[in-house]
Structure formats: structure tokens, C-alpha cells
Tab-separated table of C-alpha atoms in Angstrom:
chain	number	residue	atom	x	y	z
E	28	MET	CA	23.948	-17.438	15.071
E	29	THR	CA	25.123	-15.243	12.242
E	30	THR	CA	24.725	-11.516	11.695
E	31	GLU	CA	25.179	-9.689	8.480
E	32	GLU	CA	25.394	-5.746	7.835
E	33	ILE	CA	23.530	-4.448	4.612
E	34	LEU	CA	22.756	-1.220	2.777
E	35	SER	CA	18.986	-0.718	1.570
E	36	ALA	CA	17.548	2.027	0.088
E	37	GLY	CA	13.775	3.102	-0.345
E	38	ILE	CA	12.119	5.503	-2.927
E	39	ASP	CA	8.366	6.767	-3.351
E	40	ILE	CA	7.698	8.041	-6.543
E	41	GLY	CA	4.100	9.851	-5.831
E	42	THR	CA	1.092	12.178	-7.116
E	43	SER	CA	2.515	14.805	-6.062
E	44	THR	CA	6.283	14.524	-4.133
E	45	THR	CA	9.350	11.865	-4.408
E	46	LYS	CA	11.668	11.207	-1.495
E	47	MET	CA	13.972	8.624	-0.651
E	48	VAL	CA	15.741	7.193	2.262
E	49	VAL	CA	19.211	4.828	2.769
E	50	SER	CA	19.701	2.407	5.492
E	51	ARG	CA	21.874	0.365	7.382
E	52	PHE	CA	20.304	-2.767	8.303
E	53	LEU	CA	21.777	-5.651	10.947
E	54	LEU	CA	20.312	-8.655	9.860
E	55	ARG	CA	20.562	-12.181	11.723
E	56	ASN	CA	19.714	-15.418	10.606
E	57	VAL	CA	17.588	-16.565	13.553
E	58	ALA	CA	16.876	-20.672	12.005
E	59	GLY	CA	20.184	-21.690	12.831
E	60	LEU	CA	22.692	-23.368	10.165
E	61	THR	CA	20.907	-26.237	10.078
E	62	HIS	CA	17.607	-24.716	8.750
E	63	VAL	CA	16.091	-22.976	6.189
E	64	PRO	CA	17.416	-19.735	6.095
E	65	ARG	CA	14.768	-17.062	8.282
E	66	ILE	CA	16.227	-13.441	8.470
E	67	GLU	CA	15.604	-10.767	10.516
E	68	ILE	CA	16.040	-7.266	11.323
E	69	ILE	CA	17.660	-6.886	14.688
E	70	GLU	CA	18.900	-2.956	14.211
E	71	LYS	CA	17.847	-0.286	11.876
E	72	LYS	CA	19.715	2.899	11.183
E	73	LEU	CA	18.399	5.719	9.154
E	74	VAL	CA	22.325	6.550	6.824
E	75	HIS	CA	20.091	9.228	4.618
E	76	GLN	CA	16.668	11.201	4.403
E	77	SER	CA	16.235	13.105	1.292
E	78	PRO	CA	14.312	16.160	1.342
E	79	ILE	CA	10.979	15.626	0.133
E	80	ILE	CA	10.852	17.065	-3.628
E	81	LYS	CA	7.938	18.085	-6.528
E	82	THR	CA	7.078	14.378	-8.546
E	83	PRO	CA	8.906	15.543	-12.099
E	84	PHE	CA	7.233	15.190	-15.366
E	85	LYS	CA	7.279	15.776	-18.915
E	86	SER	CA	3.893	16.168	-19.556
E	87	LYS	CA	0.389	15.721	-17.850
E	88	ASP	CA	0.906	11.620	-18.885
E	89	VAL	CA	4.879	11.372	-18.991
E	90	ILE	CA	6.963	10.905	-15.628
E	91	ASP	CA	10.559	12.988	-16.075
E	92	MET	CA	12.261	9.764	-15.344
E	93	GLU	CA	15.979	11.393	-16.293
E	94	LYS	CA	15.150	13.882	-13.732
E	95	ILE	CA	13.507	10.971	-11.130
E	96	GLN	CA	16.804	9.047	-11.970
E	97	GLN	CA	19.455	12.156	-11.579
E	98	PHE	CA	17.726	12.865	-7.817
E	99	ILE	CA	18.648	9.151	-6.570
E	100	PHE	CA	21.838	9.293	-7.941
E	101	GLN	CA	22.584	12.834	-6.017
E	102	GLN	CA	21.123	11.641	-3.343
E	103	TYR	CA	23.453	8.339	-2.834
E	104	GLN	CA	26.415	10.678	-3.550
E	105	LEU	CA	25.094	12.891	-0.504
E	106	ALA	CA	24.862	9.117	1.390
E	107	ASN	CA	28.113	8.615	0.088
E	108	VAL	CA	26.824	5.059	-1.032
E	109	LEU	CA	27.055	3.749	-4.213
E	110	PRO	CA	24.414	2.123	-5.886
E	111	GLU	CA	26.211	-1.516	-6.369
E	112	ASN	CA	26.287	-1.082	-2.637
E	113	ILE	CA	22.953	-1.314	-2.508
E	114	SER	CA	21.669	-5.161	-1.159
E	115	THR	CA	17.602	-4.599	-1.489
E	116	GLY	CA	14.787	-2.184	-0.719
E	117	ALA	CA	11.821	-0.901	-2.734
E	118	ILE	CA	10.700	1.401	-5.157
E	119	ILE	CA	6.895	2.236	-5.150
E	120	ILE	CA	5.056	4.151	-7.108
E	121	THR	CA	1.818	5.585	-5.841
E	122	GLY	CA	-1.275	8.086	-6.604
E	123	GLU	CA	-1.821	9.296	-9.788
E	124	SER	CA	1.534	8.933	-10.929
E	125	ALA	CA	1.028	4.597	-10.671
E	126	THR	CA	-1.599	5.881	-13.543
E	127	LYS	CA	1.029	7.333	-16.206
E	128	HIS	CA	1.877	5.860	-19.204
E	129	ASN	CA	5.521	5.352	-18.507
E	130	ALA	CA	4.832	4.493	-14.657
E	131	SER	CA	5.946	0.466	-14.792
E	132	GLU	CA	9.055	1.484	-17.354
E	133	VAL	CA	10.215	4.372	-14.702
E	134	VAL	CA	10.404	1.677	-11.681
E	135	HIS	CA	11.542	-0.963	-13.621
E	136	THR	CA	14.678	1.105	-15.029
E	137	ILE	CA	15.337	2.678	-11.687
E	138	SER	CA	15.274	-0.840	-10.286
E	139	ASP	CA	17.678	-2.004	-13.192
E	140	SER	CA	20.458	1.142	-12.535
E	141	ALA	CA	19.663	1.648	-8.985
E	142	GLY	CA	20.338	-1.518	-7.160
E	143	ASN	CA	18.295	-4.695	-6.142
E	144	PHE	CA	14.761	-3.344	-5.596
E	145	LEU	CA	11.164	-4.510	-4.604
E	146	VAL	CA	8.844	-2.815	-6.978
E	147	ALA	CA	5.551	-1.774	-6.313
E	148	THR	CA	3.031	-0.033	-8.843
E	149	ALA	CA	0.553	1.054	-5.982
E	150	GLY	CA	-3.131	2.154	-6.503
E	151	PRO	CA	-4.903	4.077	-3.869
E	152	ASP	CA	-6.043	1.259	-1.605
E	153	LEU	CA	-2.221	-0.308	-1.513
E	154	GLU	CA	-0.842	2.870	-1.096
E	155	GLY	CA	-3.406	3.470	1.804
E	156	ILE	CA	-2.339	0.011	3.439
E	157	ILE	CA	1.299	0.472	2.457
E	158	ALA	CA	1.124	3.694	4.494
E	159	ALA	CA	-0.871	2.086	7.625
E	160	LYS	CA	1.917	-0.320	7.690
E	161	GLY	CA	5.204	2.750	8.140
E	162	SER	CA	3.134	4.780	10.461
E	163	GLY	CA	2.804	1.868	12.788
E	164	THR	CA	-1.055	1.828	12.526
E	165	VAL	CA	-1.518	-1.743	11.517
E	166	GLN	CA	1.277	-2.800	14.707
E	167	GLN	CA	-0.975	-0.220	17.207
E	168	SER	CA	-4.412	-2.176	16.263
E	169	LYS	CA	-2.536	-5.693	16.817
E	170	LYS	CA	-1.737	-4.029	20.467
E	171	THR	CA	-4.678	-2.649	21.224
E	172	GLY	CA	-7.437	-4.559	19.389
E	173	LYS	CA	-9.267	-1.406	18.407
E	174	VAL	CA	-10.954	-0.515	14.600
E	175	ILE	CA	-8.420	2.453	13.395
E	176	ALA	CA	-8.315	4.326	10.639
E	177	ASN	CA	-4.989	5.495	8.797
E	178	ILE	CA	-5.352	7.928	6.765
E	179	ASP	CA	-2.254	9.370	4.677
E	180	ILE	CA	-2.995	12.449	3.537
E	181	GLY	CA	-0.627	13.634	0.636
E	182	GLY	CA	-0.877	16.271	-2.176
E	183	GLY	CA	-3.559	15.091	-4.037
E	184	THR	CA	-5.523	12.090	-1.962
E	185	ALA	CA	-5.858	11.058	1.493
E	186	ASN	CA	-5.708	7.236	1.478
E	187	ILE	CA	-7.523	5.462	4.346
E	188	ALA	CA	-7.073	1.761	5.372
E	189	VAL	CA	-9.075	0.400	8.737
E	190	VAL	CA	-7.029	-2.160	10.381
E	191	GLN	CA	-7.808	-4.361	13.262
E	192	TYR	CA	-5.856	-6.709	15.276
E	193	GLY	CA	-3.331	-6.264	12.200
E	194	GLU	CA	-6.037	-6.904	9.734
E	195	VAL	CA	-7.127	-4.713	6.972
E	196	ILE	CA	-10.956	-4.433	7.104
E	197	GLY	CA	-11.508	-1.923	4.347
E	198	THR	CA	-9.995	0.851	2.118
E	199	CYS	CA	-11.728	4.509	0.752
E	200	THR	CA	-9.707	6.818	-1.322
E	201	MET	CA	-10.716	10.599	-1.041
E	202	HIS	CA	-9.580	13.604	-3.422
E	203	ILE	CA	-8.182	15.174	-0.153
E	204	GLY	CA	-4.809	16.708	-0.411
E	205	GLY	CA	-1.832	19.742	0.218
E	206	ARG	CA	-1.722	20.161	-3.970
E	207	LEU	CA	-5.020	20.592	-4.645
E	208	LEU	CA	-4.924	24.373	-4.859
E	209	GLU	CA	-1.694	25.962	-5.768
E	210	PHE	CA	-0.417	29.497	-5.530
E	211	GLN	CA	1.735	31.515	-6.884
E	212	ASN	CA	2.828	35.365	-6.165
E	213	GLY	CA	-0.072	35.689	-3.638
E	214	VAL	CA	-2.764	34.239	-6.150
E	215	ILE	CA	-4.103	30.838	-7.155
E	216	HIS	CA	-2.239	28.873	-9.593
E	217	SER	CA	-3.885	25.778	-10.258
E	218	ILE	CA	-7.005	24.151	-9.062
E	219	SER	CA	-7.401	20.710	-9.044
E	220	PRO	CA	-10.270	19.209	-11.106
E	221	PRO	CA	-12.035	17.158	-8.386
E	222	LEU	CA	-12.279	20.554	-6.615
E	223	GLU	CA	-13.676	22.619	-9.409
E	224	ARG	CA	-16.519	19.676	-9.805
E	225	LEU	CA	-16.719	20.202	-6.094
E	226	MET	CA	-17.284	24.013	-6.270
E	227	GLN	CA	-19.676	23.787	-9.259
E	228	ARG	CA	-22.254	23.812	-6.580
E	229	TRP	CA	-21.528	27.062	-5.576
E	230	ASP	CA	-22.551	30.179	-6.301
E	231	ASN	CA	-19.617	31.912	-7.049
E	232	PRO	CA	-16.898	28.906	-7.213
E	233	LEU	CA	-12.857	29.848	-6.954
E	234	LYS	CA	-10.657	30.630	-9.937
E	235	ILE	CA	-7.620	30.742	-11.136
E	236	GLY	CA	-6.217	34.556	-9.872
E	237	ASP	CA	-8.231	34.619	-7.144
E	238	ALA	CA	-6.356	35.974	-4.118
E	239	ALA	CA	-4.422	33.378	-2.086
E	240	ASN	CA	-6.277	34.583	1.083
E	241	ASP	CA	-9.928	34.663	-0.198
E	242	PRO	CA	-12.126	33.468	2.521
E	243	ARG	CA	-13.627	30.898	-0.142
E	244	ILE	CA	-10.358	28.895	-0.059
E	245	ALA	CA	-11.490	28.591	4.257
E	246	LYS	CA	-14.646	27.065	2.733
E	247	CYS	CA	-13.073	24.766	0.259
E	248	ILE	CA	-10.811	23.076	3.102
E	249	GLU	CA	-13.940	22.867	5.580
E	250	GLU	CA	-15.789	21.041	3.068
E	251	MET	CA	-13.113	18.644	2.386
E	252	VAL	CA	-12.655	17.941	6.065
E	253	THR	CA	-16.335	17.064	6.712
E	254	VAL	CA	-16.606	14.589	3.819
E	255	LEU	CA	-13.495	12.667	5.374
E	256	ALA	CA	-15.459	13.236	8.683
E	257	HIS	CA	-18.612	11.784	6.820
E	258	VAL	CA	-16.472	9.336	5.329
E	259	LEU	CA	-15.208	7.648	8.927
E	260	THR	CA	-18.244	7.693	10.704
E	261	GLY	CA	-20.447	6.133	7.649
E	262	GLN	CA	-22.301	9.098	6.611
E	263	LEU	CA	-20.839	9.137	3.182
E	264	THR	CA	-23.394	7.195	0.644
E	265	ASN	CA	-22.831	9.048	-2.230
E	266	ALA	CA	-20.725	7.009	-4.791
E	267	GLN	CA	-20.545	10.126	-7.662
E	268	HIS	CA	-19.157	12.519	-5.118
E	269	PRO	CA	-16.958	14.621	-6.647
E	270	LEU	CA	-14.474	13.762	-4.260
E	271	LEU	CA	-14.440	10.530	-3.906
E	272	LEU	CA	-11.968	8.622	-5.855
E	273	GLY	CA	-13.052	4.710	-6.607
E	274	HIS	CA	-15.247	2.994	-4.107
E	275	LEU	CA	-17.278	4.202	-1.062
E	276	PRO	CA	-15.888	3.163	2.162
E	277	ASN	CA	-16.072	-0.559	2.437
E	278	TRP	CA	-15.565	-1.393	6.346
E	279	SER	CA	-18.477	-3.107	8.302
E	280	LYS	CA	-17.317	-1.621	11.839
E	281	GLN	CA	-17.259	1.207	13.518
E	282	VAL	CA	-13.915	3.360	13.578
E	283	GLU	CA	-12.866	3.966	16.918
E	284	ALA	CA	-9.410	5.957	16.207
E	285	VAL	CA	-7.827	7.851	14.199
E	286	VAL	CA	-3.962	8.129	12.600
E	287	PHE	CA	-3.076	10.471	10.185
E	288	SER	CA	0.082	9.879	8.145
E	289	GLY	CA	1.874	11.543	4.886
E	290	GLY	CA	2.615	15.010	4.378
E	291	VAL	CA	-0.305	17.170	5.486
E	292	ALA	CA	-0.023	14.808	9.358
E	293	ALA	CA	3.899	16.167	9.601
E	294	CYS	CA	1.673	19.850	10.287
E	295	ILE	CA	-0.743	18.057	12.346
E	296	TYR	CA	1.768	16.378	14.613
E	297	GLU	CA	5.150	18.682	13.944
E	298	ASP	CA	6.314	22.061	14.531
E	299	ASN	CA	8.342	22.163	11.531
E	300	CYS	CA	5.729	21.463	8.839
E	301	SER	CA	7.673	19.571	5.998
E	302	MET	CA	4.782	21.111	3.815
E	303	ARG	CA	5.589	25.174	4.514
E	304	GLN	CA	8.185	24.814	1.256
E	305	TYR	CA	5.183	24.570	-0.930
E	306	ASP	CA	2.621	27.170	-1.614
E	307	ASP	CA	-0.415	25.419	-1.219
E	308	ILE	CA	-3.183	24.778	1.265
E	309	GLY	CA	-1.497	21.797	3.310
E	310	GLU	CA	-0.744	23.633	6.660
E	311	ARG	CA	-4.267	25.327	6.614
E	312	LEU	CA	-5.849	21.646	6.126
E	313	ALA	CA	-4.012	20.593	8.650
E	314	LYS	CA	-5.237	23.068	11.184
E	315	ALA	CA	-8.614	22.188	9.717
E	316	LEU	CA	-8.470	19.055	10.380
E	317	GLN	CA	-7.302	19.293	13.948
E	318	GLN	CA	-10.334	21.437	14.542
E	319	HIS	CA	-12.969	19.813	12.922
E	320	VAL	CA	-15.698	18.844	15.510
E	321	GLY	CA	-16.683	15.536	13.528
E	322	LEU	CA	-13.390	14.544	14.234
E	323	GLN	CA	-12.453	14.721	17.933
E	324	SER	CA	-15.437	11.969	18.636
E	325	PHE	CA	-12.313	9.361	17.461
E	326	LEU	CA	-9.249	8.655	19.569
E	327	TRP	CA	-6.692	10.872	18.250
E	328	ILE	CA	-3.191	8.520	17.936
E	329	LYS	CA	0.181	9.693	17.285
E	330	PRO	CA	1.725	7.497	14.374
E	331	GLU	CA	5.714	6.397	14.845
E	332	GLU	CA	6.203	7.999	11.243
E	333	THR	CA	4.163	10.957	9.227
E	334	ALA	CA	5.684	12.152	5.559
E	335	ARG	CA	7.567	9.342	4.807
E	336	ALA	CA	5.102	6.508	6.157
E	337	THR	CA	5.140	5.047	2.532
E	338	VAL	CA	8.913	5.137	2.168
E	339	THR	CA	10.371	1.839	2.606
E	340	GLY	CA	13.493	1.166	4.656
E	341	ALA	CA	13.963	-2.089	3.124
E	342	GLY	CA	12.328	-5.158	1.836
E	343	THR	CA	13.711	-7.745	4.101
E	344	GLN	CA	13.909	-11.119	2.305
E	345	THR	CA	12.753	-14.195	3.973
E	346	THR	CA	13.692	-17.619	1.811
E	347	ASP	CA	11.508	-20.460	2.925
E	348	ILE	CA	10.644	-23.839	1.337
E	349	SER	CA	6.859	-24.709	0.802
E	350	GLY	CA	5.236	-27.836	1.926
E	351	ALA	CA	6.380	-31.626	0.242
E	352	THR	CA	2.618	-31.766	-0.236
E	353	ILE	CA	2.022	-29.052	-2.827
E	354	GLN	CA	0.150	-28.543	-6.583
E	355	VAL	CA	1.771	-26.471	-9.067
E	356	ASP	CA	1.489	-25.901	-12.481
E	357	ALA	CA	5.609	-25.725	-12.939
E	358	ALA	CA	5.069	-24.035	-16.363
E	359	VAL	CA	3.999	-20.733	-15.109
E	360	LEU	CA	7.283	-20.919	-12.841
E	361	PRO	CA	9.320	-18.999	-11.515
E	362	LEU	CA	7.073	-16.030	-10.514
E	363	LYS	CA	8.542	-12.700	-8.730
E	364	ASN	CA	7.220	-9.897	-6.694
E	365	VAL	CA	3.518	-11.100	-6.490
E	366	PRO	CA	1.554	-9.757	-3.938
E	367	VAL	CA	-0.371	-11.415	-1.081
E	368	PHE	CA	-3.648	-10.537	0.122
E	369	GLN	CA	-4.948	-12.430	3.384
E	370	CYS	CA	-8.116	-14.688	3.416
E	371	ASN	CA	-8.724	-15.073	7.375
E	372	MET	CA	-11.605	-18.187	7.273
E	373	HIS	CA	-11.830	-17.650	11.257
E	374	ALA	CA	-11.518	-21.278	11.686
E	375	SER	CA	-15.098	-21.509	9.899
E	376	MET	CA	-16.693	-22.806	6.925
E	377	ALA	CA	-19.723	-20.904	7.631
E	378	ASN	CA	-19.964	-17.826	5.078
E	379	ILE	CA	-17.732	-19.295	2.883
E	380	ASN	CA	-18.682	-17.486	-0.009
E	381	SER	CA	-18.951	-13.851	1.320
E	382	ILE	CA	-15.402	-14.465	3.029
E	383	VAL	CA	-13.841	-15.504	-0.240
E	384	ALA	CA	-15.503	-13.269	-2.667
E	385	ASN	CA	-14.802	-10.204	-0.101
E	386	ALA	CA	-11.399	-11.246	-0.232
E	387	VAL	CA	-11.035	-11.451	-3.909
E	388	ALA	CA	-12.585	-8.020	-4.665
E	389	GLN	CA	-10.468	-6.397	-1.837
E	390	ALA	CA	-7.474	-8.206	-3.845
E	391	ASN	CA	-8.769	-6.733	-7.044
E	392	THR	CA	-9.184	-3.839	-6.480
E	393	LEU	CA	-5.710	-3.524	-4.346
E	394	PHE	CA	-3.327	-5.184	-7.058
E	395	SER	CA	-5.039	-3.478	-10.276
E	396	VAL	CA	-3.825	-0.075	-11.637
E	397	GLN	CA	-5.670	1.352	-14.507
E	398	GLU	CA	-8.509	-1.604	-14.423
E	399	SER	CA	-5.520	-4.080	-15.625
E	400	PRO	CA	-5.725	-7.514	-13.720
E	401	MET	CA	-2.056	-8.424	-12.066
E	402	PRO	CA	-1.227	-11.900	-11.005
E	403	TYR	CA	-1.415	-11.872	-6.916
E	404	ALA	CA	-1.517	-14.613	-4.061
E	405	LEU	CA	-4.454	-15.369	-2.004
E	406	TYR	CA	-3.398	-16.365	1.932
E	407	PHE	CA	-6.076	-18.557	3.840
E	408	SER	CA	-5.493	-18.319	7.404
E	409	GLN	CA	-6.898	-20.018	10.203
E	410	LEU	CA	-8.944	-22.796	7.990
E	411	PRO	CA	-10.855	-25.105	10.108
E	412	TYR	CA	-10.962	-28.906	9.825
E	413	LEU	CA	-11.622	-29.901	6.034
E	414	SER	CA	-13.803	-32.679	5.130
E	415	PHE	CA	-13.210	-34.035	1.801
E	416	GLN	CA	-17.054	-31.845	1.224
E	417	ASP	CA	-15.651	-29.294	2.334
E	418	VAL	CA	-12.752	-28.892	0.336
E	419	HIS	CA	-14.566	-29.481	-2.917
E	420	GLU	CA	-16.896	-26.142	-1.529
E	421	LEU	CA	-13.895	-24.587	-0.926
E	422	CYS	CA	-12.393	-25.294	-4.326
E	423	GLN	CA	-16.078	-24.417	-6.490
E	424	VAL	CA	-15.699	-21.109	-4.521
E	425	ILE	CA	-12.469	-20.309	-5.398
E	426	LEU	CA	-12.961	-20.839	-9.124
E	427	GLN	CA	-16.304	-19.224	-9.482
E	428	GLN	CA	-14.121	-16.182	-7.828
E	429	PHE	CA	-11.862	-16.241	-9.852
E	430	THR	CA	-13.662	-16.853	-13.706
E	431	SER	CA	-12.980	-13.356	-14.800
E	432	ARG	CA	-9.049	-13.973	-14.573
E	433	SER	CA	-8.981	-17.285	-16.259
E	434	THR	CA	-5.736	-16.419	-18.589
E	435	ILE	CA	-3.766	-15.306	-14.972
E	436	PRO	CA	-2.638	-17.970	-12.750
E	437	ILE	CA	-4.774	-18.762	-9.272
E	438	ILE	CA	-1.834	-18.645	-6.648
E	439	LEU	CA	-2.869	-19.899	-3.000
E	440	ILE	CA	-0.987	-20.169	0.034
E	441	ILE	CA	-2.558	-22.140	2.606
E	442	GLN	CA	-1.713	-21.735	6.207
E	443	SER	CA	-2.369	-24.920	7.209
E	444	ASP	CA	-1.568	-28.365	5.525
E	445	TYR	CA	-4.290	-28.753	2.747
E	446	ALA	CA	-2.321	-27.165	-0.797
E	447	LYS	CA	-2.403	-30.787	-2.360
E	448	VAL	CA	-5.391	-31.682	-1.949
E	449	ILE	CA	-6.573	-28.096	-2.536
E	450	GLY	CA	-4.743	-27.705	-5.646
E	451	GLN	CA	-5.675	-30.886	-7.033
E	452	THR	CA	-9.364	-30.735	-6.622
E	453	ILE	CA	-9.373	-27.523	-8.216
E	454	GLN	CA	-7.308	-28.873	-11.302
E	455	SER	CA	-9.624	-31.749	-11.343
E	456	ILE	CA	-12.655	-29.377	-11.709
E	457	ASN	CA	-11.230	-27.053	-14.135
E	458	LYS	CA	-7.750	-28.487	-15.984
E	459	GLU	CA	-7.515	-25.701	-18.092
E	460	VAL	CA	-6.235	-23.528	-15.174
E	461	PRO	CA	-3.233	-22.754	-14.074
E	462	ILE	CA	-2.909	-23.230	-10.641
E	463	ILE	CA	0.204	-22.793	-7.631
E	464	CYS	CA	-0.924	-23.964	-4.671
E	465	ILE	CA	1.564	-23.948	-1.582
E	466	ASP	CA	1.625	-24.280	2.058
E	467	GLN	CA	4.009	-23.980	4.958
E	468	ILE	CA	4.730	-20.451	3.854
E	469	LYS	CA	3.798	-17.701	6.919
E	470	VAL	CA	3.116	-14.245	4.719
E	471	GLU	CA	0.089	-11.069	5.303
E	472	THR	CA	-1.572	-8.402	3.540
E	473	GLY	CA	1.113	-6.476	1.967
E	474	ASP	CA	3.638	-9.062	1.825
E	475	TYR	CA	5.159	-10.059	-1.896
E	476	ILE	CA	6.575	-13.172	-2.628
E	477	ASP	CA	9.053	-14.611	-5.421
E	478	ILE	CA	8.525	-18.730	-6.099
E	479	GLY	CA	11.029	-20.339	-8.022
E	480	GLU	CA	10.873	-23.372	-9.888
E	481	VAL	CA	10.395	-26.865	-8.637
E	482	LEU	CA	13.159	-28.659	-6.977
E	483	PRO	CA	14.006	-32.526	-7.579
E	484	SER	CA	12.890	-33.077	-3.920
E	485	GLY	CA	9.198	-31.578	-5.317
E	486	VAL	CA	9.299	-28.280	-3.214
E	487	VAL	CA	9.389	-24.876	-3.972
E	488	PRO	CA	11.744	-22.053	-2.716
E	489	VAL	CA	9.766	-18.972	-1.769
E	490	VAL	CA	11.258	-15.426	-1.281
E	491	VAL	CA	8.874	-13.648	1.327
E	492	LYS	CA	9.399	-9.699	1.071
E	493	THR	CA	8.355	-7.992	3.751
E	494	LEU	CA	8.117	-4.137	3.438
E	495	ALA	CA	10.062	-2.640	6.813
E	496	PHE	CA	9.511	0.646	8.122
E	497	HIS	CA	11.343	3.249	10.110
E	498	SER	CA	10.426	4.520	13.274
E	499	GLN	CA	11.177	8.003	14.483
């Protein structure tokens, strides 16, 4: 079996902080010389871990791209690595940074100049899922079968992803973070708008210039932690709550265990709190989380990674060839960096409408930034045996759910060998919709795929990019 050593970089540009890691990966082709390559990481080594810096902005709505680039190239110098030596990796722009005017320009410019990167612009829900993978929570849920909430708390938000058996069953994002109150010279220097709205109900709200040790700060932190506890126990029903960012919690099962990741988690689990370098409430928020009675009812699981849970070590790439019985609209190929969402049918056609509707709704939320819909692939796993009538019903449901996305290709990956019949049936029902329907590819939520042009044999090459994370 052949092995290869590569260098990888991961860059996370967040609402409050930016960080980077450089890694060395040993890869092995486990498929053998006569088969399509299937690459696995057999060894990971951290080469360089950057300091966590404040994300630089030129103005409220514009990220300072020059300063980000300076930071990245400085880290390359410290790691003794040239950008052209980077074989793979990922740039993830998250939190409010993903909504800035030049967010897309920033990540693509950096990708072009700093290495060969998978580029992901992650809204809060997708950020929560990436963090749940990076912290080890998704893997932990596979091992235990428990319903685990990964709560990734950074400077501006708490991104919650609830998982069981390795699958995401719900998400929610709150305005809860270490930098919602900032201090300078012993007084309050800034108050975030969500906290200002929260304190409108108070008789005497905090204001800029109040002392950094004002007792009302503890009250503010206590309210944030209580709201988080209410989210986890299903008690938050107010869709207009000032600390809610986006939709209400959408998981149906009771949370059994919690894992905290992000910068604030470093203050929960580690003696050396990485947020002490910042003049904010991060450390106090961490202590309040540890001491809150409502959170003690959950099993607490320590993550494999805390502050850098969303920093990607590498986008490991596996090249596959689709099955031969597929249906593709060649005019829309090739496609690059298409995110995947898994729709598990649980080997049954029962409740097909609600299962597909729920998957599409979650995918639309995950992969839309600033309400702009993006192409994504829906991966149908555990399909039952399908009769002709079942195929027709499934295709009707799929088309019904994608009616609002008529200009964007419907991209389907079928675990079993049904791609051609499903693709052709969708095409016969609606001849206008562009359809890519492939099978015999193994993916999961959070993967990204590139789909190449149709080969002479009628198949398409597919590169599956799986985000790989470091353990401590």
C-alpha cells in the first residue's frame, strides 16, 4: 500500500477571533493499485498552532483582508512552511463574519494565494455542526448512542448542534459569548445589541462607562446561562427572544449529555484559560456555566478539542467514481465544493413527506448565508426496496420540496442503486429542472463534494472532502 506525506492548513475566521493550524498528515491508499484510490489518514502531527487573534475589520461590515493575509503568511513563516507546499486544507468563515460584505471575496482570495483549500462559508447552524465534529462529539455519539448537545461558545454566539448515533438531529444558535460585554481601563467599553435588547426589561440596565466589576454584569451572565439551560431542556418557546439568533431549537429528543467547545470552553476545561488575554466576560461566563444548577442535570463530557474545535486540520480527499446507472445534466457540470446533508430514510417509506421536508428545511438553513440559497447535495441513506409507485412518490416529494429552488440544480446522492430511475423519474415529471442524481458514493452531513464532467464510460468522478480534526 502506498503512503504519502502532505502538509495541510486550516484557517477559521470567526466573529471575534481568527486562528490557524498547520499539520503534517501521513496518507495511505487503502484501495490497492488496481482500484479507484481511497485515501485515509493514518497519522496526524500538529506542525504549528497560531495564537488566537481578534478578527480584524476595516469597518463594521468589511473584513480587513490584508491583515488576515498578513497573519496567515506570518504563521507560514513561523511554521517554516511555504504556501506552495500546502497540499490541502480548509478556510472556514463563521459567525457574523460570514455575513460581511466581502466575506466571499476574502475566503476565495486567501484560497487562491495561500494554498489549495476547501472553502466553506458557514452560517451559525453549519458552524455548530463543524464544531461538533471537531470537538469529537459526533464520534462520541456514535459510540454511546446518547443524545448529546455540542455547545460551541465563542466571542459572539453559542452554536448548538444536537447529535445521536453520529447524525445531526437539531440545531440552535444563541447570542451568548465571551465578547458580548467588553472592558477597557476598568470600565465597560462595549455592549452588544442583543444584550442591550435583553436589558431593556430591566429598571436600570448597564451602560458604557459602568465599572467592570458592576454586580449587574453577573446578573446579565446569569440570564444568558439560564436561557441556554432553557434551550437545552425545551423550555424556550419565545421565537422573538432577544438572545435567539434564527430559529427555535428544532430537535425532538431529550438532550442527555452536553459538550462545550469554543473559546469559552477552554476556560471550563483548562487551567490555562485562553480568553484571559481578552478584556471581556469569557472567563466569568465559563464559571457561571459550570455552577448553573439547571445544567447539572446533564452528563458533562469533556471534548477532544475546545478553543480550536472549528479549525480544520485538513480537507482529506477521497476520489470515487459514481455508479454507472446515473442521471446527470452535463450542462451544470463540473461542480465544486458542494456541501452534503444526509437524509436517513430508516429503511421505510412511512412518513416520507415529513422526513424529506425536515431534511430539506435543515439543509436550506445550514447552507444559506444571508438568505441566499446555495447548491447542496441531499444524500439518501437506508432507502428501503422501492417499487415503481414508491419511486414516483419519492420523486414527487423531492420536487415539491425543491420548488422554491427551481434555478438551482437538484443534486441527489443515493446510497443504494436507484440513481438512474430516480433521476429519470424526476426528469419525466419536470423536464425543466436540472438534475444530478448519482449513487455508490459514501458521504455524510458536513462533507463536501466535487463532481467532475461525465467520462466516456458514462460515470462521473466525485471527490469527497471530509473535514479532519485534531485531537489534543
